[in-house]
CSV table of C-alpha atoms in Angstrom, one decimal:
chain,number,residue,atom,x,y,z
A,1,UNK,CA,-0.1,-0.1,0.0
A,2,UNK,CA,2.8,2.4,0.9
A,3,UNK,CA,4.5,1.6,-2.3
A,4,UNK,CA,1.5,2.6,-4.2
A,5,UNK,CA,1.5,6.0,-2.5
A,6,UNK,CA,5.1,6.7,-2.9
A,7,UNK,CA,5.6,5.6,-6.7
A,8,UNK,CA,2.9,8.4,-8.3
A,9,UNK,CA,4.4,10.9,-5.6
A,10,UNK,CA,7.9,10.5,-6.9
A,11,UNK,CA,6.7,10.3,-10.4
A,12,UNK,CA,5.1,13.7,-10.1
A,13,UNK,CA,8.0,15.1,-8.5
A,14,UNK,CA,10.6,14.0,-11.1
A,15,UNK,CA,8.2,15.3,-13.7
A,16,UNK,CA,7.9,18.7,-12.4
A,17,UNK,CA,11.7,18.8,-11.6
A,18,UNK,CA,12.1,18.0,-15.4
A,19,UNK,CA,9.6,21.1,-16.2
A,20,UNK,CA,11.7,23.4,-13.8
A,21,UNK,CA,15.0,22.3,-15.5
A,22,UNK,CA,13.7,22.8,-19.0
A,23,UNK,CA,12.5,26.0,-18.3
A,24,UNK,CA,15.5,27.2,-16.8
A,25,UNK,CA,17.6,26.1,-19.5
A,26,UNK,CA,15.4,27.8,-22.1
A,27,UNK,CA,15.2,30.9,-20.3
A,28,UNK,CA,19.0,31.0,-19.6
A,29,UNK,CA,19.5,30.7,-23.3
A,30,UNK,CA,16.8,33.5,-24.0
A,31,UNK,CA,18.5,35.9,-21.8
A,32,UNK,CA,21.8,35.8,-24.0
A,33,UNK,CA,19.8,35.7,-27.4
A,34,UNK,CA,18.8,38.6,-29.4
A,35,UNK,CA,16.4,40.7,-29.6
A,36,UNK,CA,16.2,41.0,-25.9
A,37,UNK,CA,12.8,42.5,-24.2
A,38,UNK,CA,14.3,45.6,-22.6
A,39,UNK,CA,11.1,47.3,-21.8
A,40,UNK,CA,9.8,44.1,-20.0
A,41,UNK,CA,13.2,44.0,-18.2
A,42,UNK,CA,13.0,47.6,-16.9
A,43,UNK,CA,9.3,47.0,-15.8
A,44,UNK,CA,10.6,43.9,-13.8
A,45,UNK,CA,13.6,45.7,-12.4
A,46,UNK,CA,11.1,48.1,-10.8
A,47,UNK,CA,8.5,45.5,-9.6
A,48,UNK,CA,11.3,43.2,-8.1
A,49,UNK,CA,13.6,46.0,-6.7
A,50,UNK,CA,12.2,49.3,-6.1
A,51,UNK,CA,8.7,48.1,-5.2
A,52,UNK,CA,10.3,45.6,-2.7
A,53,UNK,CA,12.2,48.4,-0.7
A,54,UNK,CA,9.6,49.0,2.0
A,55,UNK,CA,9.2,45.4,3.0
A,56,UNK,CA,12.8,44.6,3.2
A,57,UNK,CA,13.6,48.0,4.9
A,58,UNK,CA,11.1,46.9,7.7
A,59,UNK,CA,12.3,43.2,7.6
A,60,UNK,CA,16.0,44.1,7.8
A,61,UNK,CA,15.6,46.8,10.4
A,62,UNK,CA,13.8,44.7,12.8
A,63,UNK,CA,15.8,41.6,11.9
A,64,UNK,CA,18.8,43.7,13.0
A,65,UNK,CA,17.2,45.1,16.1
A,66,UNK,CA,16.0,41.6,17.4
A,67,UNK,CA,19.4,40.0,16.5
A,68,UNK,CA,21.2,42.9,18.6
A,69,UNK,CA,18.8,42.5,21.4
A,70,UNK,CA,19.6,38.8,21.7
A,71,UNK,CA,23.4,39.3,21.4
A,72,UNK,CA,23.4,41.9,24.1
A,73,UNK,CA,21.4,39.8,26.4
A,74,UNK,CA,23.7,36.7,25.7
A,75,UNK,CA,26.8,38.6,26.4
A,76,UNK,CA,25.4,40.5,29.3
A,77,UNK,CA,24.1,37.4,31.3
A,78,UNK,CA,26.5,34.8,30.3
A,79,UNK,CA,29.8,36.6,30.0
A,80,UNK,CA,29.4,39.6,32.1
A,81,UNK,CA,28.8,43.3,31.7
A,82,UNK,CA,31.4,45.0,29.6
A,83,UNK,CA,31.7,42.2,27.0
A,84,UNK,CA,28.6,43.4,24.9
A,85,UNK,CA,31.1,45.3,22.7
A,86,UNK,CA,32.0,41.7,21.4
A,87,UNK,CA,28.7,41.3,19.9
A,88,UNK,CA,29.1,43.6,16.7
A,89,UNK,CA,30.9,41.1,14.7
A,90,UNK,CA,28.6,38.4,15.7
A,91,UNK,CA,25.6,40.4,14.6
A,92,UNK,CA,27.2,41.7,11.3
A,93,UNK,CA,28.5,38.2,10.4
A,94,UNK,CA,25.2,36.4,11.4
A,95,UNK,CA,23.1,39.1,9.6
A,96,UNK,CA,25.0,39.2,6.3
A,97,UNK,CA,25.9,35.4,5.9
A,98,UNK,CA,22.4,33.9,7.2
A,99,UNK,CA,19.6,36.1,8.3
A,100,UNK,CA,19.4,38.8,5.8
A,101,UNK,CA,19.7,36.8,2.6
A,102,UNK,CA,17.0,34.3,3.9
A,103,UNK,CA,14.5,37.3,5.1
A,104,UNK,CA,15.1,39.0,1.8
A,105,UNK,CA,14.6,35.8,-0.1
A,106,UNK,CA,11.4,34.8,1.8
A,107,UNK,CA,9.9,38.4,1.5
A,108,UNK,CA,10.6,38.6,-2.2
A,109,UNK,CA,9.1,35.2,-2.8
A,110,UNK,CA,5.9,36.2,-1.0
A,111,UNK,CA,5.6,39.5,-2.9
A,112,UNK,CA,7.1,39.1,-6.2
A,113,UNK,CA,7.1,35.1,-6.8
A,114,UNK,CA,3.2,35.3,-6.1
A,115,UNK,CA,2.8,38.2,-8.5
A,116,UNK,CA,4.8,36.3,-11.2
A,117,UNK,CA,2.8,33.3,-11.0
A,118,UNK,CA,-0.4,35.1,-10.6
A,119,UNK,CA,0.3,37.3,-13.8
A,120,UNK,CA,1.7,34.6,-16.0
A,121,UNK,CA,-1.1,32.2,-14.7
A,122,UNK,CA,-3.7,34.6,-15.8
A,123,UNK,CA,-2.3,35.1,-19.3
A,124,UNK,CA,-2.2,31.3,-19.4
A,125,UNK,CA,-5.8,30.8,-18.5
A,126,UNK,CA,-7.0,33.6,-20.7
A,127,UNK,CA,-5.2,32.3,-23.7
A,128,UNK,CA,-2.8,35.3,-24.2
A,129,UNK,CA,0.2,32.9,-24.0
A,130,UNK,CA,-1.4,31.0,-27.1
A,131,UNK,CA,-1.9,34.4,-28.6
A,132,UNK,CA,1.8,35.0,-28.2
A,133,UNK,CA,2.6,31.7,-30.1
A,134,UNK,CA,0.2,32.5,-32.9
A,135,UNK,CA,2.0,35.8,-33.4
A,136,UNK,CA,5.3,34.2,-33.6
A,137,UNK,CA,6.7,35.3,-30.3
A,138,UNK,CA,8.4,33.1,-27.7
A,139,UNK,CA,6.6,33.4,-24.4
A,140,UNK,CA,9.5,32.3,-22.4
A,141,UNK,CA,11.8,34.9,-24.0
A,142,UNK,CA,9.1,37.7,-23.8
A,143,UNK,CA,7.9,36.8,-20.3
A,144,UNK,CA,10.1,34.6,-18.3
A,145,UNK,CA,13.7,35.7,-19.2
A,146,UNK,CA,13.2,39.4,-18.2
A,147,UNK,CA,11.9,38.3,-14.8
A,148,UNK,CA,15.0,36.0,-14.2
A,149,UNK,CA,17.4,38.4,-15.1
A,150,UNK,CA,15.6,41.3,-13.0
A,151,UNK,CA,15.5,38.8,-9.9
A,152,UNK,CA,19.3,37.7,-10.5
A,153,UNK,CA,20.1,41.4,-10.3
A,154,UNK,CA,17.7,42.8,-7.8
A,155,UNK,CA,17.5,40.2,-5.1
A,156,UNK,CA,21.4,40.6,-4.3
A,157,UNK,CA,21.1,44.5,-4.4
A,158,UNK,CA,18.0,44.2,-2.0
A,159,UNK,CA,20.3,41.8,0.3
A,160,UNK,CA,23.2,44.4,0.2
A,161,UNK,CA,20.8,46.9,1.2
A,162,UNK,CA,19.2,44.7,3.9
A,163,UNK,CA,22.6,44.2,5.1
A,164,UNK,CA,23.2,47.9,5.9
A,165,UNK,CA,19.9,48.4,7.6
A,166,UNK,CA,20.3,45.3,9.6
A,167,UNK,CA,23.9,46.3,10.9
A,168,UNK,CA,22.6,49.5,11.6
A,169,UNK,CA,19.6,48.1,13.5
A,170,UNK,CA,22.0,46.1,15.5
A,171,UNK,CA,24.2,49.2,16.2
A,172,UNK,CA,21.3,51.3,17.1
A,173,UNK,CA,20.0,48.9,19.8
A,174,UNK,CA,23.4,48.3,21.3
A,175,UNK,CA,25.1,51.6,21.2
A,176,UNK,CA,22.2,54.1,21.2
A,177,UNK,CA,19.7,52.2,23.3
A,178,UNK,CA,21.8,50.3,25.7
A,179,UNK,CA,24.8,52.6,25.7
A,180,UNK,CA,27.6,50.1,24.9
A,181,UNK,CA,30.9,51.7,24.3
A,182,UNK,CA,30.7,52.9,20.7
A,183,UNK,CA,34.4,52.7,19.9
A,184,UNK,CA,35.0,49.4,21.0
A,185,UNK,CA,32.0,48.1,19.3
A,186,UNK,CA,33.0,49.5,15.9
A,187,UNK,CA,36.5,48.3,16.4
A,188,UNK,CA,35.7,44.8,17.3
A,189,UNK,CA,33.1,44.8,14.2
A,190,UNK,CA,35.8,46.0,11.7
A,191,UNK,CA,38.4,43.7,13.3
A,192,UNK,CA,36.5,40.2,12.7
A,193,UNK,CA,34.0,41.2,9.9
A,194,UNK,CA,35.2,40.3,6.5
A,195,UNK,CA,34.0,41.3,3.1
A,196,UNK,CA,33.7,37.6,2.1
A,197,UNK,CA,30.8,37.4,4.8
A,198,UNK,CA,29.0,40.0,2.6
A,199,UNK,CA,30.0,37.9,-0.5
A,200,UNK,CA,28.7,34.7,1.0
A,201,UNK,CA,25.1,36.4,1.6
A,202,UNK,CA,25.4,37.9,-2.1
A,203,UNK,CA,26.0,34.6,-3.5
A,204,UNK,CA,23.1,33.0,-1.6
A,205,UNK,CA,20.9,35.9,-2.8
A,206,UNK,CA,21.8,35.1,-6.5
A,207,UNK,CA,20.8,31.7,-6.2
A,208,UNK,CA,17.6,32.6,-4.2
A,209,UNK,CA,16.7,35.2,-7.0
A,210,UNK,CA,17.1,32.4,-9.7
A,211,UNK,CA,14.8,30.1,-7.7
A,212,UNK,CA,12.2,32.7,-6.9
A,213,UNK,CA,11.8,33.8,-10.5
A,214,UNK,CA,11.9,30.2,-12.1
A,215,UNK,CA,9.4,28.8,-9.5
A,216,UNK,CA,7.0,31.7,-10.0
A,217,UNK,CA,7.1,31.7,-13.8
A,218,UNK,CA,7.0,27.9,-14.0
A,219,UNK,CA,3.9,27.9,-11.8
A,220,UNK,CA,2.2,30.6,-14.0
A,221,UNK,CA,3.2,28.6,-17.2
A,222,UNK,CA,1.6,25.3,-16.0
A,223,UNK,CA,-1.5,27.0,-14.6
A,224,UNK,CA,-4.8,25.4,-15.5
A,225,UNK,CA,-8.5,25.2,-14.0
A,226,UNK,CA,-9.6,28.9,-14.4
A,227,UNK,CA,-9.6,31.3,-11.4
A,228,UNK,CA,-9.0,28.6,-9.1
A,229,UNK,CA,-5.9,27.1,-10.7
A,230,UNK,CA,-4.3,30.5,-10.7
A,231,UNK,CA,-4.9,30.7,-7.0
A,232,UNK,CA,-3.4,27.2,-6.6
A,233,UNK,CA,-0.4,28.2,-8.5
A,234,UNK,CA,0.1,31.5,-6.7
A,235,UNK,CA,0.2,29.5,-3.4
A,236,UNK,CA,2.4,26.7,-4.7
A,237,UNK,CA,4.9,29.3,-6.2
A,238,UNK,CA,5.3,30.8,-2.6
A,239,UNK,CA,5.4,27.7,-0.7
A,240,UNK,CA,7.8,25.9,-3.1
A,241,UNK,CA,10.1,28.8,-3.4
A,242,UNK,CA,10.1,29.3,0.4
A,243,UNK,CA,11.0,25.9,1.0
A,244,UNK,CA,13.8,25.7,-1.6
A,245,UNK,CA,15.4,28.7,-0.1
A,246,UNK,CA,15.4,27.3,3.3
A,247,UNK,CA,17.0,24.1,2.1
A,248,UNK,CA,19.4,25.5,-0.5
A,249,UNK,CA,20.6,28.1,2.3
A,250,UNK,CA,21.9,24.9,4.5
A,251,UNK,CA,23.8,23.4,1.5
A,252,UNK,CA,25.2,26.8,0.4
A,253,UNK,CA,26.3,27.5,3.9
A,254,UNK,CA,27.8,24.0,4.2
A,255,UNK,CA,29.7,24.3,0.8
A,256,UNK,CA,30.8,27.9,1.1
A,257,UNK,CA,34.0,28.3,3.2
A,258,UNK,CA,34.0,30.4,6.4
A,259,UNK,CA,36.7,32.4,5.3
A,260,UNK,CA,39.1,32.9,2.2
């Protein structure tokens, strides 16, 4: 009985994995082929990047504040008063390598990935994609490639922006609110914090951006069943992208070295 349940599950899983792989290959080829859809690309840059700034700002700011809070409590309680200045590098490294890339990826997956799935899914249901075929246009090149390229560019940019906001949030809590020694806090941060820590977060963000765009576009391109099908595709895009981000984050953290 269990075997009969698992065989269809794995069959569907590998079928969908093949769909994602095929769409990824076609999209990456379309990015480097002429002519490029410049107008759609600029629209997606605004949608993925500029319109995501408010949610990324709030997420990074409070992520930095809560990380600064927990760091202060840990040093103050378990090591002793005066040791809180050692929290600067821990906050910076933890935010840049792990917390900010994940938070930005999840926020963008929820805001942008769902929008991609809904928009393309609606075009699929209303046969607009079939109309593109009939006009001799490639839907992957027209719809998917600009979204993937925009995500590859803007998700790392949002992550870098979030790093700055998050680190300032940790600094604000420790130095401005809890009156930790400003000079020692900054000195310790600069002493142990490396640019490679930022680079690790940007590498992760690059992968997350590709995953978000591919999953969102794939769900939109395969949507069926009217408005209900578009809703299912939108939900699945967010869930799959979010789970993939969390899984990939672990393996990327394991693969990428602590320092170079």
